[in-house]
PDB file of C-alpha atoms in Angstrom:
ATOM      1  CA  MET Q   1     -10.389   5.331  -3.389  1.00 60.00           C
ATOM      2  CA  ARG Q   2      -7.466   6.157  -5.829  1.00 70.00           C
ATOM      3  CA  LYS Q   3      -6.536   4.048  -8.581  1.00 73.00           C
ATOM      4  CA  ALA Q   4      -3.804   1.470  -7.937  1.00 74.00           C
ATOM      5  CA  TYR Q   5      -1.626   2.519 -11.232  1.00 73.00           C
ATOM      6  CA  LYS Q   6      -0.246   6.035 -12.173  1.00 72.00           C
ATOM      7  CA  GLN Q   7      -1.618   6.688 -16.056  1.00 68.00           C
ATOM      8  CA  ASN Q   8       1.214   8.210 -16.850  1.00 64.00           C
ATOM      9  CA  ARG Q   9       3.591   7.319 -20.006  1.00 62.00           C
ATOM     10  CA  ARG Q  10       7.406   7.574 -20.283  1.00 65.00           C
ATOM     11  CA  SER Q  11       7.467   6.602 -24.183  1.00 64.00           C
ATOM     12  CA  CYS Q  12       5.335   5.622 -27.223  1.00 68.00           C
ATOM     13  CA  ALA Q  13       3.540   2.692 -26.390  1.00 62.00           C
ATOM     14  CA  LEU Q  14       3.687   1.834 -30.083  1.00 68.00           C
ATOM     15  CA  CYS Q  15       7.480   1.996 -30.511  1.00 71.00           C
ATOM     16  CA  LYS Q  16       7.934   1.066 -26.000  1.00 67.00           C
ATOM     17  CA  PRO Q  17       5.063  -0.839 -24.499  1.00 63.00           C
ATOM     18  CA  HIS Q  18       7.064  -1.993 -22.191  1.00 65.00           C
ATOM     19  CA  LYS Q  19       7.451   1.918 -20.965  1.00 66.00           C
ATOM     20  CA  ALA Q  20       3.576   2.438 -21.130  1.00 64.00           C
ATOM     21  CA  GLY Q  21       3.823   3.584 -17.543  1.00 65.00           C
ATOM     22  CA  TRP Q  22       2.057   0.818 -15.289  1.00 70.00           C
ATOM     23  CA  ALA Q  23       4.082   1.806 -11.793  1.00 75.00           C
ATOM     24  CA  LYS Q  24       2.181   1.657  -8.151  1.00 82.00           C
ATOM     25  CA  ARG Q  25       0.983   5.056  -6.425  1.00 84.00           C
ATOM     26  CA  TRP Q  26       1.982   3.584  -3.408  1.00 86.00           C
ATOM     27  CA  LYS Q  27       4.574   1.637  -1.613  1.00 90.00           C
ATOM     28  CA  PRO Q  28       3.277  -1.647   0.370  1.00 91.00           C
ATOM     29  CA  LYS Q  29       3.069   0.132   3.569  1.00 94.00           C
ATOM     30  CA  GLU Q  30       0.593   3.062   2.327  1.00 92.00           C
ATOM     31  CA  ALA Q  31      -1.157   0.645   1.022  1.00 90.00           C
ATOM     32  CA  GLU Q  32      -1.256  -0.902   3.211  1.00 93.00           C
ATOM     33  CA  HIS Q  33      -2.313   1.959   5.463  1.00 94.00           C
ATOM     34  CA  ARG Q  34      -4.641   3.143   3.479  1.00 91.00           C
ATOM     35  CA  ARG Q  35      -6.474   0.105   2.876  1.00 91.00           C
ATOM     36  CA  SER Q  36      -7.013  -0.136   7.187  1.00 94.00           C
ATOM     37  CA  MET Q  37      -8.128   3.768   7.117  1.00 92.00           C
ATOM     38  CA  LEU Q  38     -10.859   2.939   4.350  1.00 91.00           C
ATOM     39  CA  ASP Q  39     -12.368  -1.007   6.334  1.00 92.00           C
ATOM     40  CA  ASP Q  40     -12.301   2.114   9.785  1.00 91.00           C
ATOM     41  CA  CYS Q  41     -14.976   4.091   7.792  1.00 91.00           C
ATOM     42  CA  ARG Q  42     -16.570   2.135   6.089  1.00 90.00           C
ATOM     43  CA  LEU Q  43     -16.814   0.197   9.815  1.00 89.00           C
ATOM     44  CA  VAL Q  44     -17.836   3.640  11.056  1.00 88.00           C
ATOM     45  CA  ILE Q  45     -20.723   3.664   8.463  1.00 87.00           C
ATOM     46  CA  ASP Q  46     -22.300   1.097   8.881  1.00 85.00           C
ATOM     47  CA  ARG Q  47     -22.983   1.217  11.932  1.00 82.00           C
ATOM     48  CA  THR Q  48     -24.826   4.851  12.121  1.00 73.00           C
ATOM     49  CA  PRO Q  49     -28.088   4.117  12.031  1.00 68.00           C
TER      50      PRO Q  49
END
């Protein structure tokens, strides 16, 4: 699964550290959907002989 935070920088981290770009990549609803899909995939993989 991809990283949960974006790595975009809107300004210099030394000048304005609060704008270094720690925005979430997905909305909470979409993140939950991705997490449940990942759990389902793990269950299927674990059940295969």
